[in-house]
């Protein structure tokens, strides 16, 4: 059985791929770090059935093109996660909290940590 939330964007024309990525929801991660890969598997296993989550690896040419639109380079994005939704790029803990809204309850409730000041969230 195929995973209903994963969509193979590689088969689409580049312009359409980019538009879908920026529209989101799209998680951006390095694809190398074991912590990031484990976290992505965690997310993918808990995504809502009606969510159309996409994933982009920072070292992929398409990702670099998208990041260039936001004036973010590959080295900078590798320091923290990225999350694209409705044309907005979120970074760090804000990216995580915006992204977990795509997960099933009770995981999605973690979004309310967004009200904790960023300086505290990033420190932790």
PDB file of C-alpha atoms in Angstrom:
ATOM      1  CA  UNK A   1       0.000   0.000   0.000  1.00  0.00           C
ATOM      2  CA  UNK A   2       1.424   3.396  -0.931  1.00  0.00           C
ATOM      3  CA  UNK A   3       1.753   6.205   1.550  1.00  0.00           C
ATOM      4  CA  UNK A   4      -1.163   8.618   0.918  1.00  0.00           C
ATOM      5  CA  UNK A   5       0.705  11.667   2.213  1.00  0.00           C
ATOM      6  CA  UNK A   6       3.807  11.317   0.053  1.00  0.00           C
ATOM      7  CA  UNK A   7       3.734  12.702  -3.435  1.00  0.00           C
ATOM      8  CA  UNK A   8       6.543  12.079  -5.904  1.00  0.00           C
ATOM      9  CA  UNK A   9       7.167  15.554  -7.239  1.00  0.00           C
ATOM     10  CA  UNK A  10      10.137  14.445  -9.343  1.00  0.00           C
ATOM     11  CA  UNK A  11       7.783  13.475 -12.166  1.00  0.00           C
ATOM     12  CA  UNK A  12       6.367  16.995 -12.439  1.00  0.00           C
ATOM     13  CA  UNK A  13       7.850  19.852 -14.493  1.00  0.00           C
ATOM     14  CA  UNK A  14      10.271  22.043 -12.529  1.00  0.00           C
ATOM     15  CA  UNK A  15       7.995  25.095 -12.429  1.00  0.00           C
ATOM     16  CA  UNK A  16       5.122  23.043 -11.000  1.00  0.00           C
ATOM     17  CA  UNK A  17       7.419  21.316  -8.469  1.00  0.00           C
ATOM     18  CA  UNK A  18       8.652  24.661  -7.201  1.00  0.00           C
ATOM     19  CA  UNK A  19       5.148  26.104  -6.910  1.00  0.00           C
ATOM     20  CA  UNK A  20       3.956  23.083  -4.908  1.00  0.00           C
ATOM     21  CA  UNK A  21       6.991  23.238  -2.627  1.00  0.00           C
ATOM     22  CA  UNK A  22       6.484  26.924  -1.831  1.00  0.00           C
ATOM     23  CA  UNK A  23       2.754  26.412  -1.318  1.00  0.00           C
ATOM     24  CA  UNK A  24       3.585  23.671   1.171  1.00  0.00           C
ATOM     25  CA  UNK A  25       3.360  22.252   3.635  1.00  0.00           C
ATOM     26  CA  UNK A  26       7.007  21.386   2.991  1.00  0.00           C
ATOM     27  CA  UNK A  27       9.642  20.304   5.505  1.00  0.00           C
ATOM     28  CA  UNK A  28      13.234  21.217   4.587  1.00  0.00           C
ATOM     29  CA  UNK A  29      16.010  19.215   6.239  1.00  0.00           C
ATOM     30  CA  UNK A  30      19.577  18.188   5.512  1.00  0.00           C
ATOM     31  CA  UNK A  31      18.926  14.511   4.723  1.00  0.00           C
ATOM     32  CA  UNK A  32      22.290  13.511   6.221  1.00  0.00           C
ATOM     33  CA  UNK A  33      21.983  13.953   9.981  1.00  0.00           C
ATOM     34  CA  UNK A  34      20.568  10.907  11.786  1.00  0.00           C
ATOM     35  CA  UNK A  35      18.597  13.144  14.150  1.00  0.00           C
ATOM     36  CA  UNK A  36      16.937  14.916  11.212  1.00  0.00           C
ATOM     37  CA  UNK A  37      16.190  11.662   9.393  1.00  0.00           C
ATOM     38  CA  UNK A  38      14.711  10.108  12.543  1.00  0.00           C
ATOM     39  CA  UNK A  39      12.624  13.213  13.174  1.00  0.00           C
ATOM     40  CA  UNK A  40      11.334  13.100   9.598  1.00  0.00           C
ATOM     41  CA  UNK A  41      10.321   9.464   9.949  1.00  0.00           C
ATOM     42  CA  UNK A  42       8.535  10.424  13.178  1.00  0.00           C
ATOM     43  CA  UNK A  43       6.685  13.211  11.355  1.00  0.00           C
ATOM     44  CA  UNK A  44       5.811  11.059   8.355  1.00  0.00           C
ATOM     45  CA  UNK A  45       4.384   8.301  10.584  1.00  0.00           C
ATOM     46  CA  UNK A  46       2.080  10.777  12.348  1.00  0.00           C
ATOM     47  CA  UNK A  47       0.935  13.087   9.558  1.00  0.00           C
ATOM     48  CA  UNK A  48      -2.822  13.627   9.207  1.00  0.00           C
ATOM     49  CA  UNK A  49      -4.405  11.584   6.430  1.00  0.00           C
ATOM     50  CA  UNK A  50      -5.708  14.695   4.658  1.00  0.00           C
ATOM     51  CA  UNK A  51      -2.369  16.518   4.761  1.00  0.00           C
ATOM     52  CA  UNK A  52      -0.266  16.753   1.602  1.00  0.00           C
ATOM     53  CA  UNK A  53       3.146  17.088   3.246  1.00  0.00           C
ATOM     54  CA  UNK A  54       6.231  17.362   1.070  1.00  0.00           C
ATOM     55  CA  UNK A  55       9.910  16.988   1.978  1.00  0.00           C
ATOM     56  CA  UNK A  56      12.955  18.697   0.496  1.00  0.00           C
ATOM     57  CA  UNK A  57      16.612  17.905   1.150  1.00  0.00           C
ATOM     58  CA  UNK A  58      18.863  20.939   1.492  1.00  0.00           C
ATOM     59  CA  UNK A  59      21.474  19.600  -0.913  1.00  0.00           C
ATOM     60  CA  UNK A  60      18.975  19.085  -3.761  1.00  0.00           C
ATOM     61  CA  UNK A  61      19.122  21.621  -6.636  1.00  0.00           C
ATOM     62  CA  UNK A  62      15.361  22.330  -6.387  1.00  0.00           C
ATOM     63  CA  UNK A  63      15.714  23.129  -2.691  1.00  0.00           C
ATOM     64  CA  UNK A  64      18.624  25.473  -3.323  1.00  0.00           C
ATOM     65  CA  UNK A  65      16.533  27.351  -5.899  1.00  0.00           C
ATOM     66  CA  UNK A  66      13.647  27.711  -3.452  1.00  0.00           C
ATOM     67  CA  UNK A  67      15.960  28.837  -0.648  1.00  0.00           C
ATOM     68  CA  UNK A  68      17.578  31.420  -2.938  1.00  0.00           C
ATOM     69  CA  UNK A  69      14.165  33.102  -3.263  1.00  0.00           C
ATOM     70  CA  UNK A  70      14.234  33.601   0.517  1.00  0.00           C
ATOM     71  CA  UNK A  71      17.906  34.707   0.604  1.00  0.00           C
ATOM     72  CA  UNK A  72      18.892  31.597   2.579  1.00  0.00           C
ATOM     73  CA  UNK A  73      21.985  29.644   1.598  1.00  0.00           C
ATOM     74  CA  UNK A  74      22.609  25.921   2.032  1.00  0.00           C
ATOM     75  CA  UNK A  75      25.055  26.382   4.901  1.00  0.00           C
ATOM     76  CA  UNK A  76      22.574  28.535   6.813  1.00  0.00           C
ATOM     77  CA  UNK A  77      19.590  26.190   6.375  1.00  0.00           C
ATOM     78  CA  UNK A  78      21.705  23.239   7.567  1.00  0.00           C
ATOM     79  CA  UNK A  79      21.889  24.877  11.001  1.00  0.00           C
ATOM     80  CA  UNK A  80      18.166  24.352  11.569  1.00  0.00           C
ATOM     81  CA  UNK A  81      15.010  23.017   9.983  1.00  0.00           C
ATOM     82  CA  UNK A  82      12.931  24.872   7.487  1.00  0.00           C
ATOM     83  CA  UNK A  83       9.199  24.702   6.883  1.00  0.00           C
ATOM     84  CA  UNK A  84       7.386  26.252   3.926  1.00  0.00           C
ATOM     85  CA  UNK A  85       3.690  27.007   4.020  1.00  0.00           C
ATOM     86  CA  UNK A  86       1.685  29.417   1.870  1.00  0.00           C
ATOM     87  CA  UNK A  87       4.830  31.068   0.537  1.00  0.00           C
ATOM     88  CA  UNK A  88       6.356  31.742   3.959  1.00  0.00           C
ATOM     89  CA  UNK A  89       9.599  30.119   5.155  1.00  0.00           C
ATOM     90  CA  UNK A  90       9.781  29.366   8.883  1.00  0.00           C
ATOM     91  CA  UNK A  91      13.058  28.481  10.584  1.00  0.00           C
ATOM     92  CA  UNK A  92      14.254  26.710  13.733  1.00  0.00           C
ATOM     93  CA  UNK A  93      11.779  25.975  16.510  1.00  0.00           C
ATOM     94  CA  UNK A  94       9.108  28.020  14.740  1.00  0.00           C
ATOM     95  CA  UNK A  95       9.458  25.715  11.720  1.00  0.00           C
ATOM     96  CA  UNK A  96       8.948  22.694  13.967  1.00  0.00           C
ATOM     97  CA  UNK A  97       5.940  24.163  15.718  1.00  0.00           C
ATOM     98  CA  UNK A  98       4.292  25.269  12.485  1.00  0.00           C
ATOM     99  CA  UNK A  99       5.022  21.857  10.997  1.00  0.00           C
ATOM    100  CA  UNK A 100       3.578  19.768  13.813  1.00  0.00           C
ATOM    101  CA  UNK A 101       0.191  21.279  13.056  1.00  0.00           C
ATOM    102  CA  UNK A 102       0.176  18.748  10.189  1.00  0.00           C
ATOM    103  CA  UNK A 103       0.333  15.847  12.672  1.00  0.00           C
ATOM    104  CA  UNK A 104      -2.468  13.879  14.268  1.00  0.00           C
ATOM    105  CA  UNK A 105      -3.549  14.707  17.824  1.00  0.00           C
ATOM    106  CA  UNK A 106      -2.128  14.750  20.440  1.00  0.00           C
ATOM    107  CA  UNK A 107       1.110  15.677  18.607  1.00  0.00           C
ATOM    108  CA  UNK A 108      -0.473  18.667  16.871  1.00  0.00           C
ATOM    109  CA  UNK A 109      -1.292  20.205  20.257  1.00  0.00           C
ATOM    110  CA  UNK A 110       2.404  20.959  20.636  1.00  0.00           C
ATOM    111  CA  UNK A 111       1.799  23.885  18.295  1.00  0.00           C
ATOM    112  CA  UNK A 112       0.671  25.941  21.286  1.00  0.00           C
ATOM    113  CA  UNK A 113       4.297  26.114  22.423  1.00  0.00           C
ATOM    114  CA  UNK A 114       4.498  28.845  19.774  1.00  0.00           C
ATOM    115  CA  UNK A 115       3.397  31.211  22.561  1.00  0.00           C
ATOM    116  CA  UNK A 116       6.658  30.554  24.415  1.00  0.00           C
ATOM    117  CA  UNK A 117       9.039  33.372  23.409  1.00  0.00           C
ATOM    118  CA  UNK A 118      11.403  32.453  20.581  1.00  0.00           C
ATOM    119  CA  UNK A 119      14.503  33.288  22.634  1.00  0.00           C
ATOM    120  CA  UNK A 120      13.491  30.596  25.153  1.00  0.00           C
ATOM    121  CA  UNK A 121      12.482  28.043  22.488  1.00  0.00           C
ATOM    122  CA  UNK A 122      15.723  28.465  20.556  1.00  0.00           C
ATOM    123  CA  UNK A 123      17.801  28.236  23.735  1.00  0.00           C
ATOM    124  CA  UNK A 124      16.259  24.883  24.632  1.00  0.00           C
TER     125      UNK A 124
END
